[in-house]
Amino acid sequence: METIKNAANYVSESVQQAGATTSKEANKEVAKDNNASLSSRATAAKDAAGDKMDESKHETHADVHKEAAKH
């Protein structure tokens, strides 16, 4: 039963990681957009950094659950 729980948690973390990656990439594009206001670009850059942290956190959690599901 614990293996199933770990597998489900792995999938959940992987989905959340993908969402953070998508958000990070979108924010990076806004930050680079010369047509966007300076405040929008700065906010997007800050948000992209936060998304990168979330992405890393979810990747780490996914890896832990993946390894736990193997045992």
Phi, psi and omega in degrees: 000322180296325178297320179295319179298315179295322178295318178295319178295323177299313179298315180300313180295323179295320178294317179295323177297317179297320177296318179294322178296315179298314180297318179300314181295320178296317179293324177297321179295319177296319181297331180271348187287112180292341179275348179277154179293158180300319180293322177296319180294319180294317179297317180296320179296317178296315180295322178297321178295318177295320178296323179296319177295317178298318180301313180295319180298313181292325177296317179297313180297320179299316180298319179297314180293324179297314179295320180294327181290337180287339186260000000 
